[in-house]
Short mmCIF file of C-alpha atoms in Angstrom, two decimals:
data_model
loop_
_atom_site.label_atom_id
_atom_site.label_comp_id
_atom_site.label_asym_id
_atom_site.label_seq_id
_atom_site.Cartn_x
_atom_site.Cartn_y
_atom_site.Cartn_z
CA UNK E 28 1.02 5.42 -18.08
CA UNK E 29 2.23 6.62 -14.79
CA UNK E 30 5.10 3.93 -15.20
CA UNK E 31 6.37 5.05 -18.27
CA UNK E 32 6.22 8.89 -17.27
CA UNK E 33 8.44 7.99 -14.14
CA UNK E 34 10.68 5.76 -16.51
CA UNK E 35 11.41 8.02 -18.91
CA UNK E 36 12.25 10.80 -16.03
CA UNK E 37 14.41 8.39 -14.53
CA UNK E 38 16.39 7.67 -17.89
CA UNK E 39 17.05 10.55 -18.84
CA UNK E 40 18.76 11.32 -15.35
CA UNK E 41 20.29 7.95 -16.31
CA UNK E 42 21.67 10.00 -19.57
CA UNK E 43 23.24 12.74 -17.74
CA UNK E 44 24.96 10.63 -14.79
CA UNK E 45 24.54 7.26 -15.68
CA UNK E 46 22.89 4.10 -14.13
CA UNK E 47 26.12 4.07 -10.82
CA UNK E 48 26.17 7.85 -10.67
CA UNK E 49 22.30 8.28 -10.74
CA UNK E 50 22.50 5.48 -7.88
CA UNK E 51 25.20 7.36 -5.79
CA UNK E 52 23.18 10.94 -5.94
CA UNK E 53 19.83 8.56 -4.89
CA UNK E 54 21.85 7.61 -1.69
CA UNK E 55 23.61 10.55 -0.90
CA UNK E 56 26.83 9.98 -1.25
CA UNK E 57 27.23 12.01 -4.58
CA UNK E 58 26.14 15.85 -6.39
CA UNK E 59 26.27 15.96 -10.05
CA UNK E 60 28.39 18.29 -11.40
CA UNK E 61 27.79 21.91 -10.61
CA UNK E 62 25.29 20.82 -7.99
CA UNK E 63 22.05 21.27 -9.65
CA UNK E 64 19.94 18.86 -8.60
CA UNK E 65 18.84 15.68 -10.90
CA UNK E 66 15.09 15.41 -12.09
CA UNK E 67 14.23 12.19 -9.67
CA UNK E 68 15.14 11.04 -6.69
CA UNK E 69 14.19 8.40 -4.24
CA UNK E 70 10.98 8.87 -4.27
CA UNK E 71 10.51 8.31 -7.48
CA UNK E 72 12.29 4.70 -6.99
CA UNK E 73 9.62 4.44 -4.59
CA UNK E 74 6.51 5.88 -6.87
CA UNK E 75 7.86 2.85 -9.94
CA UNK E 76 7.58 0.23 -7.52
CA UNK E 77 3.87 1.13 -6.10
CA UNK E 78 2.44 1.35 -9.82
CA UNK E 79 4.07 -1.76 -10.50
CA UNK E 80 2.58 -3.60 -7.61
CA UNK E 81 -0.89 -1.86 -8.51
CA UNK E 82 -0.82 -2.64 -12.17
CA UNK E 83 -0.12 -6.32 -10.94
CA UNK E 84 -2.77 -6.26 -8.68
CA UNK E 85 -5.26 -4.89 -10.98
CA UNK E 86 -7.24 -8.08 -12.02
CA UNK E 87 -7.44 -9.59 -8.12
CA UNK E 88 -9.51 -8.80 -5.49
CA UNK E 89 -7.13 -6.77 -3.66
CA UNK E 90 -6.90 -3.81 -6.68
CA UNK E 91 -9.46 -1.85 -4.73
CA UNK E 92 -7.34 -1.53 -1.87
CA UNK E 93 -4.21 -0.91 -3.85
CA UNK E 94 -5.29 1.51 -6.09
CA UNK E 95 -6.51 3.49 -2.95
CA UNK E 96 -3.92 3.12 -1.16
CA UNK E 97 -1.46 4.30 -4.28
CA UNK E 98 -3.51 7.09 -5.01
CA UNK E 99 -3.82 8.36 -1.38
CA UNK E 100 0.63 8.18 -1.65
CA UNK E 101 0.66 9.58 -4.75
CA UNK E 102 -1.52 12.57 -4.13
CA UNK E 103 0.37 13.12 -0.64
CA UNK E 104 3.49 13.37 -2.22
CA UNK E 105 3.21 14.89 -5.69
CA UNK E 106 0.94 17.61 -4.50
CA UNK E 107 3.53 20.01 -3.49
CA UNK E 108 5.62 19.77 -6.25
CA UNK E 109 2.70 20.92 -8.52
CA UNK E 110 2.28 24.02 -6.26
CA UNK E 111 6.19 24.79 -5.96
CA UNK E 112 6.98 24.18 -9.69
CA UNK E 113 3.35 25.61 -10.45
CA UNK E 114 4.31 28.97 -8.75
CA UNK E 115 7.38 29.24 -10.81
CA UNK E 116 6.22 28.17 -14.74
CA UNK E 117 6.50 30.95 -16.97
CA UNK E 118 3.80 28.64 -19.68
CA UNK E 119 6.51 27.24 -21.58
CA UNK E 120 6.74 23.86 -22.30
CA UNK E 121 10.60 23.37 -21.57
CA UNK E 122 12.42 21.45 -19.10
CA UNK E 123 10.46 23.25 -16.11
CA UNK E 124 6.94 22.76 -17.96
CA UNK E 125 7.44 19.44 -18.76
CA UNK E 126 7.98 18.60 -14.64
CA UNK E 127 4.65 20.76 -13.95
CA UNK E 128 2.76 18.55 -16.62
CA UNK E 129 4.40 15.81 -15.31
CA UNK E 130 3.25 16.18 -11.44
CA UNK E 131 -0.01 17.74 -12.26
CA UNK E 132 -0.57 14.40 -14.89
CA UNK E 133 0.38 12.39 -11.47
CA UNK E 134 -2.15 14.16 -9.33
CA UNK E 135 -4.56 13.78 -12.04
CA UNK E 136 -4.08 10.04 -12.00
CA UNK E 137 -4.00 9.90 -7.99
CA UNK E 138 -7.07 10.89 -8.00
CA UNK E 139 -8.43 8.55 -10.74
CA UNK E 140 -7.18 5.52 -8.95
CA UNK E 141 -9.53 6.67 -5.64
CA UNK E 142 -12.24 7.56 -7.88
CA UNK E 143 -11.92 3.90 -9.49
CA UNK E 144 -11.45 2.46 -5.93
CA UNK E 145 -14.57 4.22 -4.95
CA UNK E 146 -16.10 2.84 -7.42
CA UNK E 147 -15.34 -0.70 -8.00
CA UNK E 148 -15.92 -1.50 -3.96
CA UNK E 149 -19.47 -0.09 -5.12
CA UNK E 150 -19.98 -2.00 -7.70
CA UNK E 151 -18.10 -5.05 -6.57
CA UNK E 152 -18.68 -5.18 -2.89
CA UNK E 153 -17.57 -8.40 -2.54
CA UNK E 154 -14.35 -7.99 -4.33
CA UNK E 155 -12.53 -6.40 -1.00
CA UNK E 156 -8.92 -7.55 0.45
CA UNK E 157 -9.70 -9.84 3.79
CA UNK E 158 -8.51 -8.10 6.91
CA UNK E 159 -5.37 -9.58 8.46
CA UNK E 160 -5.08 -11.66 10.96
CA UNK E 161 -5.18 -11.02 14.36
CA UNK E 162 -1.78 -11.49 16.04
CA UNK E 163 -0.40 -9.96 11.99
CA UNK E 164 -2.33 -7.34 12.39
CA UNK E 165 -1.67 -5.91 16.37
CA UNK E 166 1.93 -6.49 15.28
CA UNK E 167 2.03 -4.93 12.33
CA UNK E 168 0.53 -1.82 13.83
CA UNK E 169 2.60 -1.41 16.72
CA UNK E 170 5.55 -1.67 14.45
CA UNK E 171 4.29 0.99 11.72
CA UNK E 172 3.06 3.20 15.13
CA UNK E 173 6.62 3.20 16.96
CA UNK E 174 8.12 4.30 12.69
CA UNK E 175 5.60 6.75 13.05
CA UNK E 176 6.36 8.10 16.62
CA UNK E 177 10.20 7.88 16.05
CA UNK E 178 10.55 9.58 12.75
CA UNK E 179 7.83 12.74 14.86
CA UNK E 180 10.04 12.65 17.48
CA UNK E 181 13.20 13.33 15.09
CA UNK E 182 11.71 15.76 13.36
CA UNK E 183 10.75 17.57 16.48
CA UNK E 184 14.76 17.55 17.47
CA UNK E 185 15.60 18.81 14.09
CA UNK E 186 13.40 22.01 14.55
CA UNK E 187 14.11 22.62 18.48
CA UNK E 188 17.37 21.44 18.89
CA UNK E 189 16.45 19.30 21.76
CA UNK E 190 19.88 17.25 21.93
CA UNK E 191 18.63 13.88 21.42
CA UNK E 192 20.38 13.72 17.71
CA UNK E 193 23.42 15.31 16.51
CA UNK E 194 21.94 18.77 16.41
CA UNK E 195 22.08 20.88 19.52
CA UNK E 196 20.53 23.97 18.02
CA UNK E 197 16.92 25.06 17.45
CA UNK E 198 16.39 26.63 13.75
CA UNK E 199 15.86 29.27 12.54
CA UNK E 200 12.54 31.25 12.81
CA UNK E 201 10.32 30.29 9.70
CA UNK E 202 13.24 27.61 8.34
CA UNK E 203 10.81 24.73 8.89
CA UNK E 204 8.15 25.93 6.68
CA UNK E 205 10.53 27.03 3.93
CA UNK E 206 11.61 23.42 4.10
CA UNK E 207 8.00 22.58 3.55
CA UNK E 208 7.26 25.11 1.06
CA UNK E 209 10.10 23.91 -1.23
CA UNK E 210 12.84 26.93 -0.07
CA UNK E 211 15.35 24.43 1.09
CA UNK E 212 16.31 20.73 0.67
CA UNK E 213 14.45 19.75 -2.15
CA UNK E 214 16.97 17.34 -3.84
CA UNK E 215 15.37 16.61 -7.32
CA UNK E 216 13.16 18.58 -9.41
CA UNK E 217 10.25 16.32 -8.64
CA UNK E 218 11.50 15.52 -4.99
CA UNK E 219 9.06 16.32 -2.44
CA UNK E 220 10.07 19.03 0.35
CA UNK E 221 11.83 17.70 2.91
CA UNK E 222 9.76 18.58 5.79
CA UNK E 223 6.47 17.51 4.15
CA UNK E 224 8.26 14.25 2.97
CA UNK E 225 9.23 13.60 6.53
CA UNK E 226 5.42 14.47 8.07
CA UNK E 227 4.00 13.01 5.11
CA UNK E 228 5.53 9.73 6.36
CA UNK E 229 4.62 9.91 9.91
CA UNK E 230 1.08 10.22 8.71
CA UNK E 231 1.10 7.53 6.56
CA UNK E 232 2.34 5.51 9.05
CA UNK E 233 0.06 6.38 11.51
CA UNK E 234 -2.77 6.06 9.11
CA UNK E 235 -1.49 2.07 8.42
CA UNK E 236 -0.67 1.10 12.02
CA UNK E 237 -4.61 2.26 12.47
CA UNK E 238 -6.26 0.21 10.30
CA UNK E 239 -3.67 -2.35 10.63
CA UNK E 240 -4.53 -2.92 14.63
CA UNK E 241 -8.37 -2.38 13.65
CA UNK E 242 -7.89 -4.97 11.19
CA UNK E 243 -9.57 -2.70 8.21
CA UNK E 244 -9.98 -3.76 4.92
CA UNK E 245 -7.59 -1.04 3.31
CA UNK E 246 -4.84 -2.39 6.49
CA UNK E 247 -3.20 -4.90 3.59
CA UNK E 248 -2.49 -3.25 0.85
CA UNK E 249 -2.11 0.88 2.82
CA UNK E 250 0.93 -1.15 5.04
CA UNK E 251 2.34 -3.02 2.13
CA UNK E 252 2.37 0.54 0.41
CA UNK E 253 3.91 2.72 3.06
CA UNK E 254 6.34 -0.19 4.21
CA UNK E 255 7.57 -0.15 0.54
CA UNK E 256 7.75 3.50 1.27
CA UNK E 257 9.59 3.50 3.87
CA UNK E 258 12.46 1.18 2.78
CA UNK E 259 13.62 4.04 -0.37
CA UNK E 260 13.62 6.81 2.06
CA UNK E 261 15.54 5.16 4.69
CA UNK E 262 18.82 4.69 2.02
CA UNK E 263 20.36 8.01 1.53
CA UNK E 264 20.00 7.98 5.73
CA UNK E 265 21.41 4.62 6.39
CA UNK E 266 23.85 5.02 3.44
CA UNK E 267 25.61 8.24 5.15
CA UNK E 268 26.29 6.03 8.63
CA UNK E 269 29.91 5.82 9.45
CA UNK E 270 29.69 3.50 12.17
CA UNK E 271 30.39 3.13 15.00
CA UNK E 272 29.49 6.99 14.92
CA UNK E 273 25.44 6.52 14.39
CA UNK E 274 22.94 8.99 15.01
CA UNK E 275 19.73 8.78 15.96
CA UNK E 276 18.60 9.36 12.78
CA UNK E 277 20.65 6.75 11.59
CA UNK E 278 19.24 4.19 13.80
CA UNK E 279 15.65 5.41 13.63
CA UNK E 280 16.16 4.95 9.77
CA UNK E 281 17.59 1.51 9.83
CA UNK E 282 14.92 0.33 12.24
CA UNK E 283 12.33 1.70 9.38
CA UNK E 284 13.49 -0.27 7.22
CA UNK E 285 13.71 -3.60 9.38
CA UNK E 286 9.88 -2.60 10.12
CA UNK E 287 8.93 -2.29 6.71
CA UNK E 288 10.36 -5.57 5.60
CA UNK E 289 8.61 -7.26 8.75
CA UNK E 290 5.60 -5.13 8.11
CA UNK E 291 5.00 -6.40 4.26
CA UNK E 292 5.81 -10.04 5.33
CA UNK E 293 2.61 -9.69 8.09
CA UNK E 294 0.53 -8.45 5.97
CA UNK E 295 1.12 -9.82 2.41
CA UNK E 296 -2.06 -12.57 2.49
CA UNK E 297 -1.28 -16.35 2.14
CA UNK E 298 -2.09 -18.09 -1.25
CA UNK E 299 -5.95 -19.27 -1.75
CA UNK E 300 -6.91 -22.87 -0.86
CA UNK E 301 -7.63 -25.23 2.58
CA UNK E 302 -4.73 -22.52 4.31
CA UNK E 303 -5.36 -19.27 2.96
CA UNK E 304 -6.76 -16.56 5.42
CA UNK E 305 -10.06 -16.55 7.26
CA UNK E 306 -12.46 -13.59 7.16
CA UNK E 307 -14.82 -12.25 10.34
CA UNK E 308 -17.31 -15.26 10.18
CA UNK E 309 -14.42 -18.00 10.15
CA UNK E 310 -14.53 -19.65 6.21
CA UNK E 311 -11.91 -18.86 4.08
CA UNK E 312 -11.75 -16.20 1.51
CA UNK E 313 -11.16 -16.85 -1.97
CA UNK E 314 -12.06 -13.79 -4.59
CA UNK E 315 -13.73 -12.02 -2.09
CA UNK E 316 -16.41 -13.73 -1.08
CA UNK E 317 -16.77 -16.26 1.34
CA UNK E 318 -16.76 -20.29 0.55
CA UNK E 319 -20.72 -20.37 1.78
CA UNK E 320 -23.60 -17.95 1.05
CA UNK E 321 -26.63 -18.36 3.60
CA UNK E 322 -29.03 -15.94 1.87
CA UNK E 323 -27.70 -17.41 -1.85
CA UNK E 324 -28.77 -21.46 -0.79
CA UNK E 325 -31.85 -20.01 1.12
CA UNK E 326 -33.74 -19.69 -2.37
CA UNK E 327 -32.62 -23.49 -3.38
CA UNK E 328 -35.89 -25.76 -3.78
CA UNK E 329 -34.30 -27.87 -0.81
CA UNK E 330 -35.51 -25.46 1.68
CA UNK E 331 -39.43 -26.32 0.83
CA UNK E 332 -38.66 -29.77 1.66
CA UNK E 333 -40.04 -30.89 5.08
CA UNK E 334 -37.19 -31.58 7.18
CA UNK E 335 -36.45 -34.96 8.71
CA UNK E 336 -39.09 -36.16 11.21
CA UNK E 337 -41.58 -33.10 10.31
CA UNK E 338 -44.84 -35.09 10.21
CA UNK E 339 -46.93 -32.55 9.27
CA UNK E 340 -46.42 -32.91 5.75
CA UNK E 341 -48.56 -35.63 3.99
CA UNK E 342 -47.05 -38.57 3.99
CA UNK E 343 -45.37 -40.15 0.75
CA UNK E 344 -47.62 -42.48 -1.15
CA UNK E 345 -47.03 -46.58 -0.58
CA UNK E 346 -44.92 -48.42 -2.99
CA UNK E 347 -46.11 -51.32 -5.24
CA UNK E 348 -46.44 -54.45 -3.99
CA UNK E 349 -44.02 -57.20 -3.17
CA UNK E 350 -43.27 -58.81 -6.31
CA UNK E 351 -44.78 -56.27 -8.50
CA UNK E 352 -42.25 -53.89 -10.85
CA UNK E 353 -40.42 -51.30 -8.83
CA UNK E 354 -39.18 -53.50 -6.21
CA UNK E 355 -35.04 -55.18 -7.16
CA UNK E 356 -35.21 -58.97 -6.21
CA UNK E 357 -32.07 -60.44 -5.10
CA UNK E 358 -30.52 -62.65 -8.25
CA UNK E 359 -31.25 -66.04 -8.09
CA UNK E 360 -28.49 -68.10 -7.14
CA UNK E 361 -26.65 -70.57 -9.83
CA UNK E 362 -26.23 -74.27 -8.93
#
């Protein structure tokens, strides 16, 4: 349901500009006419491909980690648009009403897929993504950490006018929040603000690269999310560069990108079978539960068996005689 509420958003913007225009107001590079702004953006491109990855996910062991990990996004991002557009709805069900119902049905369903997530990792314990590997997972980390740290650091310029980007001014006093609030630089009608887009990100990335270098059991399918995140924000940025005139921003959002890509091919878990990823206690993983179950074989009838040179046991009884029935004579040879 959440994929065909974002599709039909996204074709009806696909009415109004059409499939190449729709594509050049994504990256940037165009306004519709008049310069309203279109009902979806980017991170709606974004939002499509998460439920599709969840929805294929959803009969594998590693659905309770992606319906978490979608529902955490979903809820991060989608939550101020049902407060801005919220604030603003007069109770009729035109084009504005329809967005509120739209982001408030998103929240809604944010929240189901943690409550589900909750609930099948109680009911199906076993049924957990394996951690990542070591040397996948330290990398992976640092990568998503340095996103993380780079896209704070820009923001930080943007408000104080440091001079490590292109702008050389601080701005103005309360400008940051109204960006955050929904005052300025919200491109689409569902868009998120751009300041708590921006932060948003820098959490989720700092929230991967955590359980990505502790090796967590949400570290698989949380980076694969927020590296898929990462690569729909980065175009309008990357698609604005005029090299060899880059900014930092510019660079910072092409290096997101690369990350992501190298991110979701660390973490994505190798097919099932004699190569497929270990878990803590060293046997390979296959639906969630490890190839051997100590406490499962301890109740098998071979454990009352007395082991191999335990004499305390009475002894078998004899076998029949030599000659007698029970014994196999050799066959008797043919002249």
């Amino acid at each position: 349901m959440l994929i065909l509420v974002e599709a039909g958003w996204v074709m009806r913007d696909v009415g109004l500009v059409g499939a190449d225009g729709l594509w050049q107001v994504w990256a940037g590079l165009a306004v519709p006419l008049g310069g309203a702004p279109l009902n979806t953006s980017v991170v709606d491109l974004a939002l499509l491909g998460l439920y599709a990855g969840a929805m294929g996910a959803s009969a594998r062991p590693v659905a309770t980690g992606a319906f978490g990990a979608v529902g955490a996004v979903t809820l991060l991002l989608r939550a101020p648009t049902v407060l801005i557009l919220g604030g603003q709805w007069n109770g009729r069900l035109d084009i504005q009403g329809q967005l509120v119902l739209t982001a408030g049905a998103e929240v809604v369903g944010a929240v189901a897929l943690l409550s589900i997530a909750v609930n099948r990792r109680r009911v199906l314990p076993g049924w957990d993504p394996a951690p990542p590997r070591p040397a996948a997972g330290v990398l992976a980390g640092l990568l998503l950490m340095i996103v993380a740290l780079m896209t704070a650091v820009w923001q930080l310029d943007r408000i104080y006018g440091t001079g490590l980007s292109e702008r050389t001014q601080a701005q103005p006093p309360g400008f940051f929040w109204r960006t955050v609030t929904g005052g300025y630089l919200v491109n689409s009608l569902l868009g998120t603000p751009f300041g708590w887009l921006s932060w948003s990100t820098v959490a989720l990335c700092a929230a991967a690269g955590a359980a990505a270098l502790r090796r967590t059991l949400v570290a698989r399918p949380l980076g694969i999310a927020v590296g898929w995140l990462l690569v729909p924000l980065a175009v309008p940025v990357i698609a604005t560069a005029k090299p060899p005139a880059v900014t930092v921003g510019q660079f910072g959002a092409g290096f997101a990108a690369v990350a992501a890509v190298v991110v979701a091919l660390l973490l994505v878990p190798r097919a099932e079978g004699p190569f497929s990823d270990l878990d803590e206690s060293g046997y390979g993983t296959q639906y969630g539960s490890t190839a051997y179950d100590a406490d499962a074989t301890a109740t098998q009838d071979t454990q009352t068996m007395p082991a191999y040179g335990d004499w305390s046991a009475a002894p078998p009884p004899p076998g029949p005689p030599p000659g007698v029935a029970g014994y196999l004579r050799p066959p008797p040879r043919r002249r």
